[in-house]
PDB file of C-alpha atoms in Angstrom:
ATOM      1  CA  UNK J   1     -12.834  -3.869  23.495  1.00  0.00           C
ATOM      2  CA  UNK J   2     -15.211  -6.342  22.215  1.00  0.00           C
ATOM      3  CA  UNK J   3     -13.461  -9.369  20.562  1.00  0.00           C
ATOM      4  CA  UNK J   4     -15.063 -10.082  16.495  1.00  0.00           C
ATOM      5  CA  UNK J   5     -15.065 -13.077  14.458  1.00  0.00           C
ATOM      6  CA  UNK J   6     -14.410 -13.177  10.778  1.00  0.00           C
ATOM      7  CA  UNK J   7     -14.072 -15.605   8.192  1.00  0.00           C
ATOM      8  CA  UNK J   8     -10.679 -16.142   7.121  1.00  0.00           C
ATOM      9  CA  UNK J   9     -11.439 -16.126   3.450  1.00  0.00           C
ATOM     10  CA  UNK J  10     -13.772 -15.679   0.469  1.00  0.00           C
ATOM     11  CA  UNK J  11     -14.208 -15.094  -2.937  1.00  0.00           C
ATOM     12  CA  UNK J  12     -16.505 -13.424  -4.984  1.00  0.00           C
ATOM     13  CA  UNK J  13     -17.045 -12.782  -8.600  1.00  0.00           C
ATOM     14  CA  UNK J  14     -16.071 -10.063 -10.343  1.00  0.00           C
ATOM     15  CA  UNK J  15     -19.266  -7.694 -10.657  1.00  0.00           C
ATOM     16  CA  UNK J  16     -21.397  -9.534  -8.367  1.00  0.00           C
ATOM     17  CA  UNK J  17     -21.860  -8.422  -4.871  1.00  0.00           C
ATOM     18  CA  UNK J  18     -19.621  -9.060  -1.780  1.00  0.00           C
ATOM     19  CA  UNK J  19     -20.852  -9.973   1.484  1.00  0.00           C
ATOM     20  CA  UNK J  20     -18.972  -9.876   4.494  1.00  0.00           C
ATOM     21  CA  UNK J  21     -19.968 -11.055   8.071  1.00  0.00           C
ATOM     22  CA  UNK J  22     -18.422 -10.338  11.145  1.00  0.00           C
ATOM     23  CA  UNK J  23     -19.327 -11.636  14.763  1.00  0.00           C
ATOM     24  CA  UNK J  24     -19.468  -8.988  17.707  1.00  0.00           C
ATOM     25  CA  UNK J  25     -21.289 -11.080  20.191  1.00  0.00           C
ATOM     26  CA  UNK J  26     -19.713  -9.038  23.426  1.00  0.00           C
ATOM     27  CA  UNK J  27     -20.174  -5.327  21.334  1.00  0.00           C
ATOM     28  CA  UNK J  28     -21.644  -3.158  24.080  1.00  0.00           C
ATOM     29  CA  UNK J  29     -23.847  -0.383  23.526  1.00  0.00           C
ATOM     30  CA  UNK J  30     -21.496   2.309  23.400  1.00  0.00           C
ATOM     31  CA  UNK J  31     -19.081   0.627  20.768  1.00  0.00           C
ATOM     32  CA  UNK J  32     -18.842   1.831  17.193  1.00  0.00           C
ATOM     33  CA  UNK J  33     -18.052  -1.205  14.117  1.00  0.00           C
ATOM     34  CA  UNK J  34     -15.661   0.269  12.246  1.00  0.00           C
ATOM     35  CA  UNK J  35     -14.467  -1.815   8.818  1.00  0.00           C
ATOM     36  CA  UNK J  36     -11.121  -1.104   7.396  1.00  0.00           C
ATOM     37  CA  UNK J  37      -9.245  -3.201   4.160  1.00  0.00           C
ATOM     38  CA  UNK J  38      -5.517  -3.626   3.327  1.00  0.00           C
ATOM     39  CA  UNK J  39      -4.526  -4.266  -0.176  1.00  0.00           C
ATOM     40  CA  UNK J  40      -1.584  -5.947   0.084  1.00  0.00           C
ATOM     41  CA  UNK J  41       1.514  -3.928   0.855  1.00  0.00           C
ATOM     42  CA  UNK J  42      -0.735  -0.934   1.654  1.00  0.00           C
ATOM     43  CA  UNK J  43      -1.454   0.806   4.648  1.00  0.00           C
ATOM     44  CA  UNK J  44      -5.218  -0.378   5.922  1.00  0.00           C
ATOM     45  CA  UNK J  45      -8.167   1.918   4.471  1.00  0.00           C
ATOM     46  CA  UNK J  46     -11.154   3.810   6.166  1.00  0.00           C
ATOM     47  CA  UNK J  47     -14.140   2.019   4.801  1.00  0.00           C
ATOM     48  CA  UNK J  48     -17.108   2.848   6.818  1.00  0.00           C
ATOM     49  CA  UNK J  49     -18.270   2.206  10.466  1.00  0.00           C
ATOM     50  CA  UNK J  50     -21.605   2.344  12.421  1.00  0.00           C
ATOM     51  CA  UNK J  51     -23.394   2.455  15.841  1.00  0.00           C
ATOM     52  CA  UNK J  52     -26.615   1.372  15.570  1.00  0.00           C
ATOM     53  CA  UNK J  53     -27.946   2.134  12.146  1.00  0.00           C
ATOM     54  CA  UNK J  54     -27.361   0.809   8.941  1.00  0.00           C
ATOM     55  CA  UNK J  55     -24.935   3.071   6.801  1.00  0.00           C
ATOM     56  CA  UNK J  56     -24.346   3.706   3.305  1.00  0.00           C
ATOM     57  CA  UNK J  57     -21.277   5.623   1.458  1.00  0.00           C
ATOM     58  CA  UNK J  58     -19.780   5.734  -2.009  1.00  0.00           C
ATOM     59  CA  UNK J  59     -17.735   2.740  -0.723  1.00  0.00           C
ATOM     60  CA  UNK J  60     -20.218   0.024   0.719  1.00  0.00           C
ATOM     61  CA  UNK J  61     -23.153  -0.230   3.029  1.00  0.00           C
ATOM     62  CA  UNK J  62     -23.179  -2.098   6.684  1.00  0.00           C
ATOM     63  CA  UNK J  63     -25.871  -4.103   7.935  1.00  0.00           C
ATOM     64  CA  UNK J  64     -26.043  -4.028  12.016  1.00  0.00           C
ATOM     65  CA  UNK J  65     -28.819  -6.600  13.486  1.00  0.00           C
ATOM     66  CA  UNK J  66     -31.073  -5.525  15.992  1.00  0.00           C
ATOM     67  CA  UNK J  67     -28.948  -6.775  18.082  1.00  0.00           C
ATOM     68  CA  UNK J  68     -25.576  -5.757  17.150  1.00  0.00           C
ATOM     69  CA  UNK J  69     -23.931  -8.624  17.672  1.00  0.00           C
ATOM     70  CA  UNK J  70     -23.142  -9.243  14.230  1.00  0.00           C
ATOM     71  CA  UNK J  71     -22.386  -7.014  10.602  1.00  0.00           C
ATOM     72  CA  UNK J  72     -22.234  -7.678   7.348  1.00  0.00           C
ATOM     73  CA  UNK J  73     -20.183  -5.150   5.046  1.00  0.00           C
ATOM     74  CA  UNK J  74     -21.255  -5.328   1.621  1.00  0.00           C
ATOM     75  CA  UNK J  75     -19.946  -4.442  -1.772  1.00  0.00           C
ATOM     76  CA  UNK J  76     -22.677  -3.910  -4.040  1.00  0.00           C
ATOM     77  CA  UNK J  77     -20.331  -4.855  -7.498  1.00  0.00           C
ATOM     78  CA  UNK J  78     -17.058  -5.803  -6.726  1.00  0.00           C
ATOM     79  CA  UNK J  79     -14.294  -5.785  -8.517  1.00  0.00           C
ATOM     80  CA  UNK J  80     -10.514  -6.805  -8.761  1.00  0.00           C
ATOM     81  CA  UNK J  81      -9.340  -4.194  -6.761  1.00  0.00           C
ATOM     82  CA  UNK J  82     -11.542  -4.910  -4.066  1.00  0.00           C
ATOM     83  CA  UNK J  83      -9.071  -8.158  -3.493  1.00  0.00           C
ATOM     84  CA  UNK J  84      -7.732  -6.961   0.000  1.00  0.00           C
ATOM     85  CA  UNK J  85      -8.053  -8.648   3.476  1.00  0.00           C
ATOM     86  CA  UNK J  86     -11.328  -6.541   5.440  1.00  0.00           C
ATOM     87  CA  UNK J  87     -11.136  -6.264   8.836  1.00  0.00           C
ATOM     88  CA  UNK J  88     -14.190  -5.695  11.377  1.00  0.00           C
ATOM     89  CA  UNK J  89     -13.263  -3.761  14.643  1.00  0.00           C
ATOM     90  CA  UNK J  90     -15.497  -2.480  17.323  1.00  0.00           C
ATOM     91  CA  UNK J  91     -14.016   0.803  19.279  1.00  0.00           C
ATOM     92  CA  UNK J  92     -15.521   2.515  22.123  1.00  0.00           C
ATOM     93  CA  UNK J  93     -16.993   5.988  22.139  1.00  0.00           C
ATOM     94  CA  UNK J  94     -15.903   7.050  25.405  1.00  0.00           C
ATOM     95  CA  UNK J  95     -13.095   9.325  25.586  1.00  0.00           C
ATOM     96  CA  UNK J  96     -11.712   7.723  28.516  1.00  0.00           C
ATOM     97  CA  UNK J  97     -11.285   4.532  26.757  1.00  0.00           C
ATOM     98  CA  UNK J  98      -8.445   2.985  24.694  1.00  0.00           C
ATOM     99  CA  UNK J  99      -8.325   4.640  21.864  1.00  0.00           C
ATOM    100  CA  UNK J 100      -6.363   2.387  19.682  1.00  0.00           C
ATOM    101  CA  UNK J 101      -7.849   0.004  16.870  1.00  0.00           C
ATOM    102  CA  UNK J 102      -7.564  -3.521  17.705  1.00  0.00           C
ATOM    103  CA  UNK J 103      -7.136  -5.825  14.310  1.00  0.00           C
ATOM    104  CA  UNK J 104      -7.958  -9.254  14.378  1.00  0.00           C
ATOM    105  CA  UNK J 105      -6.610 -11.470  11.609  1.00  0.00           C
ATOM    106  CA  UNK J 106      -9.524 -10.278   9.556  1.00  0.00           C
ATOM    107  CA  UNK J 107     -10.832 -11.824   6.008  1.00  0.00           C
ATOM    108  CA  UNK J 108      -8.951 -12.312   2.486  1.00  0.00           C
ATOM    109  CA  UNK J 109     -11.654 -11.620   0.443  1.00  0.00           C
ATOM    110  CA  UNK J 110     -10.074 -12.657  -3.469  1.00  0.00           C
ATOM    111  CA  UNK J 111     -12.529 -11.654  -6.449  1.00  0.00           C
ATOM    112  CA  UNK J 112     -12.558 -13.424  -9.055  1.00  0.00           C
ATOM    113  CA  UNK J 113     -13.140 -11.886 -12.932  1.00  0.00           C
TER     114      UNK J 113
ATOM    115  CA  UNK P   1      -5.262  17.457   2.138  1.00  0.00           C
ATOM    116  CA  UNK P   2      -3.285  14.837   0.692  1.00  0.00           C
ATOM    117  CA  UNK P   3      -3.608  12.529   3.430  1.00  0.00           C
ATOM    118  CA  UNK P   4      -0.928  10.712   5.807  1.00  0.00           C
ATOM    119  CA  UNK P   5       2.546  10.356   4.552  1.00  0.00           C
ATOM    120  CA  UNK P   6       5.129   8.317   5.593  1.00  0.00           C
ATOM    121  CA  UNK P   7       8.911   8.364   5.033  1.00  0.00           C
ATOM    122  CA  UNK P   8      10.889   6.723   4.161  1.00  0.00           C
ATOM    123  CA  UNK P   9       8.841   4.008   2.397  1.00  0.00           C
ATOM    124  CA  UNK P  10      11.475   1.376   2.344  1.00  0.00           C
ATOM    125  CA  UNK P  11      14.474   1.281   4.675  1.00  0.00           C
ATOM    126  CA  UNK P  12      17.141  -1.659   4.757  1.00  0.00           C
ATOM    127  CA  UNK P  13      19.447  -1.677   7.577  1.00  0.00           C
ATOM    128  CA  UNK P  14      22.214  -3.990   9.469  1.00  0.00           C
ATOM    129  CA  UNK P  15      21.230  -5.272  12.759  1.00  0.00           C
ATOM    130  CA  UNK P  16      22.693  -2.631  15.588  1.00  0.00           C
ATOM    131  CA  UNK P  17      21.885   0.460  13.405  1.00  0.00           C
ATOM    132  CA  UNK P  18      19.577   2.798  14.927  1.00  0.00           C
ATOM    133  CA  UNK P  19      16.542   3.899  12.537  1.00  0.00           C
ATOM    134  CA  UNK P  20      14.020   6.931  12.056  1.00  0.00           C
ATOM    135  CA  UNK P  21      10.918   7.104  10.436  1.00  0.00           C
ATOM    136  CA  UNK P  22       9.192  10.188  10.025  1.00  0.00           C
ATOM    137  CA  UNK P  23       5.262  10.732   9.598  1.00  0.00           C
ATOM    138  CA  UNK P  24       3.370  13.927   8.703  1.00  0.00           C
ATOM    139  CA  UNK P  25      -0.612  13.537   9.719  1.00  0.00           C
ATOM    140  CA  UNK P  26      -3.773  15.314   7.787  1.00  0.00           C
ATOM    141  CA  UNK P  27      -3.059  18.811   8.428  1.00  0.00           C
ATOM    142  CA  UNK P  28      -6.343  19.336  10.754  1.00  0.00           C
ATOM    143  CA  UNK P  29      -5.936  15.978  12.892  1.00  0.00           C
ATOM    144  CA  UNK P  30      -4.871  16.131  16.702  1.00  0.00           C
ATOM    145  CA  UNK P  31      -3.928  13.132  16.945  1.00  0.00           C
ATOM    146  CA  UNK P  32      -0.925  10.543  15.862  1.00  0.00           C
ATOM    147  CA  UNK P  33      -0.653   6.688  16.282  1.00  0.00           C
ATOM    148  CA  UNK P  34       2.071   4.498  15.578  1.00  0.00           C
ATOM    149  CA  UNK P  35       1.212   0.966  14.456  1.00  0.00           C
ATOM    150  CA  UNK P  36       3.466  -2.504  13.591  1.00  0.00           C
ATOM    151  CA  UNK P  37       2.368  -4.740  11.538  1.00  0.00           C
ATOM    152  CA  UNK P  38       4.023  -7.674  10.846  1.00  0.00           C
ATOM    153  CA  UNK P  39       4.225 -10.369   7.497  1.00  0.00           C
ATOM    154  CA  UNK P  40       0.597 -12.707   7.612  1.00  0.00           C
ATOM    155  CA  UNK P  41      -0.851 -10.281  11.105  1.00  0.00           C
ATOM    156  CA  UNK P  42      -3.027  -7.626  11.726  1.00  0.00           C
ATOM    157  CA  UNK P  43      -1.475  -3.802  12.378  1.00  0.00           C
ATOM    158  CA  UNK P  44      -0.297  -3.894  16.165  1.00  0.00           C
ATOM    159  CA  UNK P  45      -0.606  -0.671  18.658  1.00  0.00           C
ATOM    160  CA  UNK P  46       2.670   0.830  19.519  1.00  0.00           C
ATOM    161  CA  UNK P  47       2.137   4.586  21.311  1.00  0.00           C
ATOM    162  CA  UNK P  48      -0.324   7.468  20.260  1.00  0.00           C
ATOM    163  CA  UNK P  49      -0.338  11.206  20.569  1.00  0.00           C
ATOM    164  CA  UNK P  50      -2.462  13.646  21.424  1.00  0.00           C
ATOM    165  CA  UNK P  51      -1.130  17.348  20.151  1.00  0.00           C
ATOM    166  CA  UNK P  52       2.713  16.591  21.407  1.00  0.00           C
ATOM    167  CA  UNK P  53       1.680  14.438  24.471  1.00  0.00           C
ATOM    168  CA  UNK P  54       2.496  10.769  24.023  1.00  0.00           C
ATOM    169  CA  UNK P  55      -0.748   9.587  25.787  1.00  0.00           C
ATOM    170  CA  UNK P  56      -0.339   5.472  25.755  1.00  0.00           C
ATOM    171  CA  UNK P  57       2.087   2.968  25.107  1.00  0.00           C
ATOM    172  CA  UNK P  58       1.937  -0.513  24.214  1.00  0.00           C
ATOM    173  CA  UNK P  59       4.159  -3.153  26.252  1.00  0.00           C
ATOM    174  CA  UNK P  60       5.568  -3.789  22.700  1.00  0.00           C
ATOM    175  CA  UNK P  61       6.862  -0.740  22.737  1.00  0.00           C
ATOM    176  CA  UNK P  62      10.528  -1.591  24.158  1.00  0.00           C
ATOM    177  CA  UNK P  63      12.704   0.766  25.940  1.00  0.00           C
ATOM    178  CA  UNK P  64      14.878   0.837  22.193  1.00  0.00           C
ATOM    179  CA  UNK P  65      11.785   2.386  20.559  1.00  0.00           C
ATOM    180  CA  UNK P  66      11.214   6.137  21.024  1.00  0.00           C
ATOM    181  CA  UNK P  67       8.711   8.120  19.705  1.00  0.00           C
ATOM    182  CA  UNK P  68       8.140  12.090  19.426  1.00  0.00           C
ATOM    183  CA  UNK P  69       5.657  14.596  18.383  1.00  0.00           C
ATOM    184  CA  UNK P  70       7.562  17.962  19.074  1.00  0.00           C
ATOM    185  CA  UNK P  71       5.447  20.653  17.970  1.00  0.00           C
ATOM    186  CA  UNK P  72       1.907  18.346  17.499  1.00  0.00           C
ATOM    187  CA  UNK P  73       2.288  18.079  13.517  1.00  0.00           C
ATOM    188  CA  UNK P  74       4.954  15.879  12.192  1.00  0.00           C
ATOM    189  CA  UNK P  75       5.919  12.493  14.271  1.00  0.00           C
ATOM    190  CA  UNK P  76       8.915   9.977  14.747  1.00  0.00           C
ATOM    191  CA  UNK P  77       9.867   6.682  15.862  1.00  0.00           C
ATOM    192  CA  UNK P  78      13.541   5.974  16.140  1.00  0.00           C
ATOM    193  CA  UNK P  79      14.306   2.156  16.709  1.00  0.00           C
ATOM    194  CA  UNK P  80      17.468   1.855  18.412  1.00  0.00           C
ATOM    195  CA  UNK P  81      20.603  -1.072  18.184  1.00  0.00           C
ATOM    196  CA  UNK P  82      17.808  -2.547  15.595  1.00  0.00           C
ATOM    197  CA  UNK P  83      17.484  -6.107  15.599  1.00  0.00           C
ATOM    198  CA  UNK P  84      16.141  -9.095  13.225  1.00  0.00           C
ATOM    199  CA  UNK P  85      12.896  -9.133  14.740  1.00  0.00           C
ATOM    200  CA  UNK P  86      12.059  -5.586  14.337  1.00  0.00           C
ATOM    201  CA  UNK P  87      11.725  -6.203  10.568  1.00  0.00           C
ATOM    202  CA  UNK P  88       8.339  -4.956   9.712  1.00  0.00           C
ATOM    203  CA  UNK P  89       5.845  -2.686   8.081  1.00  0.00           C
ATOM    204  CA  UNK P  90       5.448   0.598  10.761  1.00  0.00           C
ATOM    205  CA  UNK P  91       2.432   2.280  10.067  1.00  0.00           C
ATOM    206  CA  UNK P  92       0.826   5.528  11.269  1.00  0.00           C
ATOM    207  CA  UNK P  93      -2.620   6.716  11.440  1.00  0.00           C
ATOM    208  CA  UNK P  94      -4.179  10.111  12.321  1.00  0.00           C
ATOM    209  CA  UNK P  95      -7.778  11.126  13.520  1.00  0.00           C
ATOM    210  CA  UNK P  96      -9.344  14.143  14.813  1.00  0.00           C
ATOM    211  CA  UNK P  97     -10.357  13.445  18.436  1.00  0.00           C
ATOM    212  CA  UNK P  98     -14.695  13.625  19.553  1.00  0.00           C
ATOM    213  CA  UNK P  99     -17.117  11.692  17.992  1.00  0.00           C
ATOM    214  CA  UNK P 100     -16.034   8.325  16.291  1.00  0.00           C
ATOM    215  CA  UNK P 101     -12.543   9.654  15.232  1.00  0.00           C
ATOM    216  CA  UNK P 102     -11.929   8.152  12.270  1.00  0.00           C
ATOM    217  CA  UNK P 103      -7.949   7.229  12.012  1.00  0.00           C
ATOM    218  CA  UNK P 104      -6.852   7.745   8.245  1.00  0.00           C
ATOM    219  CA  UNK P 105      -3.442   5.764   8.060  1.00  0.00           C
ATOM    220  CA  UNK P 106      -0.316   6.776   5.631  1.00  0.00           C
ATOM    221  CA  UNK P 107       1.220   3.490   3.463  1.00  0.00           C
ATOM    222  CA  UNK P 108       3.800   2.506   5.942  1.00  0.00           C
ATOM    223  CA  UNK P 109       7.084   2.224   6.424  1.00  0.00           C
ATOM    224  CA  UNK P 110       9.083  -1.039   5.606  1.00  0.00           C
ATOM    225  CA  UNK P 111      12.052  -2.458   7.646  1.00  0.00           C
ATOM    226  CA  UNK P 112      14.406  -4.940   6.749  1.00  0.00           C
ATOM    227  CA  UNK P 113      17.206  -5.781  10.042  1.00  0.00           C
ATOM    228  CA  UNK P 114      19.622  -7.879   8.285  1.00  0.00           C
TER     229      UNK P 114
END
């Protein structure tokens, strides 16, 4: 699976809008980015995920380049309880493939009221 | 649906015990992973299942770990002669396999080896 890079941390204030990247330089075509968060002591959340296309539900929207090499997940007003640590993973399509996630150390994003 | 549950949700135990943990999937999904996640880390792969076949195993699956899926519903891990470094959260996840299949995951299972 393709390897992604995340900042460690962030912050953001309370209301305004959080914006998180994520590096997929080696995605392929046939990889989905999937974004999932952990509040702490939880077990990690579905947030949203994408192939090509940008995507929008009642939780956030993600921004795919042209390219696909990067993301950005955003949340259009945060707020305290969207203090978790967000992790980007890309996942194959194929049924043949692994079909495990693969979490990288992901990013503490902390907002701030 | 009230999504993935895990039990218990705590569990303290002296080193050598043997432990179970028990998860029940979304009623609908097919399939069942089994993840470890330890303090300051992401959630690690352990084994999955498809129905009641145990499809893939990680190598950190040792040979005191087993895992079943008897009838394709309800899952469990038993950690056998349990020791200090087993102490972590165990999570599990289930999806409905085709097309991106989404994993949902329960709230975990704590561990504590003293």
């Amino acid at each position: 699976d393709a390897k992604t890079t995340q900042p460690t941390s962030m912050d953001c204030a309370e209301g305004r809008a959080a914006n998180l990247p994520c590096n997929h330089s080696t995605i392929s075509g046939n990889e989905y980015v999937y974004w999932y968060r952990q509040i702490h002591s939880q077990g990690p959340q579905y947030i949203i995920h994408g192939l090509k296309n940008n995507e929008t539900n009642e939780m956030a929207s993600l921004i795919i380049t042209e390219d696909r090499k990067s993301s950005t997940l955003i949340l259009p007003h945060a707020t305290l309880r969207d203090t978790a640590v967000y992790y980007c993973i890309v996942r194959p399509l194929w049924e043949g493939s692994a079909r495990q996630l693969t979490f990288g150390s992901g990013t503490q994003l902390t907002v701030l009221p | 649906d009230t999504g993935v549950s895990q039990n218990p949700r705590h569990k303290i135990t002296k080193r050598g015990q043997n432990v179970t943990f028990r998860c029940d999937p979304i009623s609908e999904h097919n399939r069942l992973y089994w993840y470890r996640q330890t303090l300051g880390q992401g959630p690690e792969f352990l084994t999955y299942f498809q129905n009641e076949a145990q499809l893939e195993k990680s190598r950190l699956l040792s040979d005191r770990f087993s895992a079943e899926r008897p009838k394709g519903s309800f899952s469990t891990l038993e950690i056998q002669r349990t020791e200090q470094g087993d102490s972590a959260m165990y999570l599990c996840a289930s999806s409905f396999s085709g097309g991106p299949e989404t994993q949902y995951f329960g709230p975990g299972t704590r561990l504590l080896v003293l």
